[in-house]
Amino acid sequence: SKQYLTGNQSSQNPEPPKIALLVGINDYIDEQIPDLNGTINDVNLMSQMLAELYDFKAENTKKLISSAKNEAEKPTQKNIMEAFDKHLI
């Protein structure tokens, strides 16, 4: 069960972890959707910024990018939904 804090009790408990899901898709399967350039670079820069400026831990930042070699790290519908369920919630 969740415990709710009041007053100065909140200062005694650590902050919840900062978490992020970053998705970069350069190459689309559907030929009617034009491919993009730079989204993977954007994901990497955003991850770096979150770590350096906002103290996000690497293990709390999930990246799904279209150039990933590992299928589990590609931005498929299945992987994005799983990342929401397992990483964000």
JSON list of C-alpha atoms in Angstrom, two decimals:
[
{"chain": "A", "resi": 1, "resn": "SER", "atom": "CA", "xyz": [0.00, 0.00, 0.00]},
{"chain": "A", "resi": 2, "resn": "LYS", "atom": "CA", "xyz": [1.16, 3.54, -0.71]},
{"chain": "A", "resi": 3, "resn": "GLN", "atom": "CA", "xyz": [1.98, 5.82, 2.16]},
{"chain": "A", "resi": 4, "resn": "TYR", "atom": "CA", "xyz": [1.21, 9.49, 1.84]},
{"chain": "A", "resi": 5, "resn": "LEU", "atom": "CA", "xyz": [3.46, 12.00, 3.51]},
{"chain": "A", "resi": 6, "resn": "THR", "atom": "CA", "xyz": [2.51, 15.25, 5.10]},
{"chain": "A", "resi": 7, "resn": "GLY", "atom": "CA", "xyz": [4.49, 18.15, 6.46]},
{"chain": "A", "resi": 8, "resn": "ASN", "atom": "CA", "xyz": [8.23, 17.75, 6.86]},
{"chain": "A", "resi": 9, "resn": "GLN", "atom": "CA", "xyz": [8.20, 13.97, 6.38]},
{"chain": "A", "resi": 10, "resn": "SER", "atom": "CA", "xyz": [8.88, 14.39, 2.67]},
{"chain": "A", "resi": 11, "resn": "SER", "atom": "CA", "xyz": [12.41, 15.64, 3.34]},
{"chain": "A", "resi": 12, "resn": "GLN", "atom": "CA", "xyz": [13.26, 12.30, 4.98]},
{"chain": "A", "resi": 13, "resn": "ASN", "atom": "CA", "xyz": [12.45, 10.23, 1.89]},
{"chain": "A", "resi": 14, "resn": "PRO", "atom": "CA", "xyz": [14.48, 10.22, -1.32]},
{"chain": "A", "resi": 15, "resn": "GLU", "atom": "CA", "xyz": [13.01, 11.65, -4.50]},
{"chain": "A", "resi": 16, "resn": "PRO", "atom": "CA", "xyz": [11.59, 9.11, -6.94]},
{"chain": "A", "resi": 17, "resn": "PRO", "atom": "CA", "xyz": [14.00, 8.31, -9.77]},
{"chain": "A", "resi": 18, "resn": "LYS", "atom": "CA", "xyz": [13.94, 10.48, -12.86]},
{"chain": "A", "resi": 19, "resn": "ILE", "atom": "CA", "xyz": [13.06, 8.33, -15.86]},
{"chain": "A", "resi": 20, "resn": "ALA", "atom": "CA", "xyz": [12.94, 8.97, -19.60]},
{"chain": "A", "resi": 21, "resn": "LEU", "atom": "CA", "xyz": [11.97, 7.14, -22.77]},
{"chain": "A", "resi": 22, "resn": "LEU", "atom": "CA", "xyz": [13.66, 8.54, -25.87]},
{"chain": "A", "resi": 23, "resn": "VAL", "atom": "CA", "xyz": [12.65, 7.35, -29.35]},
{"chain": "A", "resi": 24, "resn": "GLY", "atom": "CA", "xyz": [14.53, 8.11, -32.57]},
{"chain": "A", "resi": 25, "resn": "ILE", "atom": "CA", "xyz": [13.22, 6.89, -35.91]},
{"chain": "A", "resi": 26, "resn": "ASN", "atom": "CA", "xyz": [15.19, 7.83, -39.02]},
{"chain": "A", "resi": 27, "resn": "ASP", "atom": "CA", "xyz": [14.00, 5.09, -41.37]},
{"chain": "A", "resi": 28, "resn": "TYR", "atom": "CA", "xyz": [10.32, 4.35, -41.88]},
{"chain": "A", "resi": 29, "resn": "ILE", "atom": "CA", "xyz": [9.06, 1.09, -43.38]},
{"chain": "A", "resi": 30, "resn": "ASP", "atom": "CA", "xyz": [6.11, 2.85, -45.02]},
{"chain": "A", "resi": 31, "resn": "GLU", "atom": "CA", "xyz": [7.41, 4.42, -48.24]},
{"chain": "A", "resi": 32, "resn": "GLN", "atom": "CA", "xyz": [4.77, 7.18, -47.97]},
{"chain": "A", "resi": 33, "resn": "ILE", "atom": "CA", "xyz": [6.43, 8.47, -44.80]},
{"chain": "A", "resi": 34, "resn": "PRO", "atom": "CA", "xyz": [9.64, 10.31, -45.68]},
{"chain": "A", "resi": 35, "resn": "ASP", "atom": "CA", "xyz": [12.74, 9.21, -43.78]},
{"chain": "A", "resi": 36, "resn": "LEU", "atom": "CA", "xyz": [14.26, 11.68, -41.34]},
{"chain": "A", "resi": 37, "resn": "ASN", "atom": "CA", "xyz": [17.86, 12.61, -40.60]},
{"chain": "A", "resi": 38, "resn": "GLY", "atom": "CA", "xyz": [19.22, 13.40, -37.17]},
{"chain": "A", "resi": 39, "resn": "THR", "atom": "CA", "xyz": [16.70, 11.77, -34.85]},
{"chain": "A", "resi": 40, "resn": "ILE", "atom": "CA", "xyz": [19.24, 9.30, -33.47]},
{"chain": "A", "resi": 41, "resn": "ASN", "atom": "CA", "xyz": [21.68, 12.14, -32.86]},
{"chain": "A", "resi": 42, "resn": "ASP", "atom": "CA", "xyz": [18.85, 14.03, -31.14]},
{"chain": "A", "resi": 43, "resn": "VAL", "atom": "CA", "xyz": [18.16, 11.05, -28.85]},
{"chain": "A", "resi": 44, "resn": "ASN", "atom": "CA", "xyz": [21.83, 10.78, -27.91]},
{"chain": "A", "resi": 45, "resn": "LEU", "atom": "CA", "xyz": [22.15, 14.52, -27.25]},
{"chain": "A", "resi": 46, "resn": "MET", "atom": "CA", "xyz": [18.94, 14.55, -25.19]},
{"chain": "A", "resi": 47, "resn": "SER", "atom": "CA", "xyz": [20.18, 11.60, -23.14]},
{"chain": "A", "resi": 48, "resn": "GLN", "atom": "CA", "xyz": [23.48, 13.37, -22.52]},
{"chain": "A", "resi": 49, "resn": "MET", "atom": "CA", "xyz": [21.69, 16.60, -21.55]},
{"chain": "A", "resi": 50, "resn": "LEU", "atom": "CA", "xyz": [19.35, 14.79, -19.14]},
{"chain": "A", "resi": 51, "resn": "ALA", "atom": "CA", "xyz": [22.35, 13.14, -17.47]},
{"chain": "A", "resi": 52, "resn": "GLU", "atom": "CA", "xyz": [24.58, 16.20, -17.27]},
{"chain": "A", "resi": 53, "resn": "LEU", "atom": "CA", "xyz": [22.06, 18.92, -16.46]},
{"chain": "A", "resi": 54, "resn": "TYR", "atom": "CA", "xyz": [19.27, 17.06, -14.67]},
{"chain": "A", "resi": 55, "resn": "ASP", "atom": "CA", "xyz": [21.04, 14.11, -13.01]},
{"chain": "A", "resi": 56, "resn": "PHE", "atom": "CA", "xyz": [19.22, 11.35, -14.91]},
{"chain": "A", "resi": 57, "resn": "LYS", "atom": "CA", "xyz": [20.98, 8.02, -14.38]},
{"chain": "A", "resi": 58, "resn": "ALA", "atom": "CA", "xyz": [21.85, 6.07, -17.54]},
{"chain": "A", "resi": 59, "resn": "GLU", "atom": "CA", "xyz": [19.94, 3.02, -16.30]},
{"chain": "A", "resi": 60, "resn": "ASN", "atom": "CA", "xyz": [16.78, 5.17, -15.99]},
{"chain": "A", "resi": 61, "resn": "THR", "atom": "CA", "xyz": [16.95, 6.48, -19.56]},
{"chain": "A", "resi": 62, "resn": "LYS", "atom": "CA", "xyz": [15.60, 4.03, -22.13]},
{"chain": "A", "resi": 63, "resn": "LYS", "atom": "CA", "xyz": [16.55, 4.69, -25.76]},
{"chain": "A", "resi": 64, "resn": "LEU", "atom": "CA", "xyz": [14.86, 3.08, -28.75]},
{"chain": "A", "resi": 65, "resn": "ILE", "atom": "CA", "xyz": [16.54, 3.95, -32.06]},
{"chain": "A", "resi": 66, "resn": "SER", "atom": "CA", "xyz": [16.02, 2.71, -35.59]},
{"chain": "A", "resi": 67, "resn": "SER", "atom": "CA", "xyz": [19.74, 2.02, -36.12]},
{"chain": "A", "resi": 68, "resn": "ALA", "atom": "CA", "xyz": [19.97, -0.36, -33.13]},
{"chain": "A", "resi": 69, "resn": "LYS", "atom": "CA", "xyz": [21.54, -3.76, -33.87]},
{"chain": "A", "resi": 70, "resn": "ASN", "atom": "CA", "xyz": [19.53, -5.44, -31.10]},
{"chain": "A", "resi": 71, "resn": "GLU", "atom": "CA", "xyz": [15.85, -5.96, -32.03]},
{"chain": "A", "resi": 72, "resn": "ALA", "atom": "CA", "xyz": [14.80, -5.16, -28.44]},
{"chain": "A", "resi": 73, "resn": "GLU", "atom": "CA", "xyz": [16.29, -1.65, -28.81]},
{"chain": "A", "resi": 74, "resn": "LYS", "atom": "CA", "xyz": [14.49, -0.77, -32.05]},
{"chain": "A", "resi": 75, "resn": "PRO", "atom": "CA", "xyz": [11.46, 1.57, -31.94]},
{"chain": "A", "resi": 76, "resn": "THR", "atom": "CA", "xyz": [8.82, -0.95, -32.95]},
{"chain": "A", "resi": 77, "resn": "GLN", "atom": "CA", "xyz": [5.27, -0.61, -31.70]},
{"chain": "A", "resi": 78, "resn": "LYS", "atom": "CA", "xyz": [5.83, -3.66, -29.48]},
{"chain": "A", "resi": 79, "resn": "ASN", "atom": "CA", "xyz": [9.06, -2.27, -27.98]},
{"chain": "A", "resi": 80, "resn": "ILE", "atom": "CA", "xyz": [7.57, 1.19, -27.40]},
{"chain": "A", "resi": 81, "resn": "MET", "atom": "CA", "xyz": [4.53, -0.27, -25.62]},
{"chain": "A", "resi": 82, "resn": "GLU", "atom": "CA", "xyz": [6.75, -2.55, -23.53]},
{"chain": "A", "resi": 83, "resn": "ALA", "atom": "CA", "xyz": [8.98, 0.38, -22.61]},
{"chain": "A", "resi": 84, "resn": "PHE", "atom": "CA", "xyz": [5.94, 2.33, -21.41]},
{"chain": "A", "resi": 85, "resn": "ASP", "atom": "CA", "xyz": [4.78, -0.63, -19.31]},
{"chain": "A", "resi": 86, "resn": "LYS", "atom": "CA", "xyz": [8.14, -1.74, -17.92]},
{"chain": "A", "resi": 87, "resn": "HIS", "atom": "CA", "xyz": [10.22, 1.43, -17.86]},
{"chain": "A", "resi": 88, "resn": "LEU", "atom": "CA", "xyz": [7.83, 4.32, -17.32]},
{"chain": "A", "resi": 89, "resn": "ILE", "atom": "CA", "xyz": [5.02, 2.83, -15.24]}
]
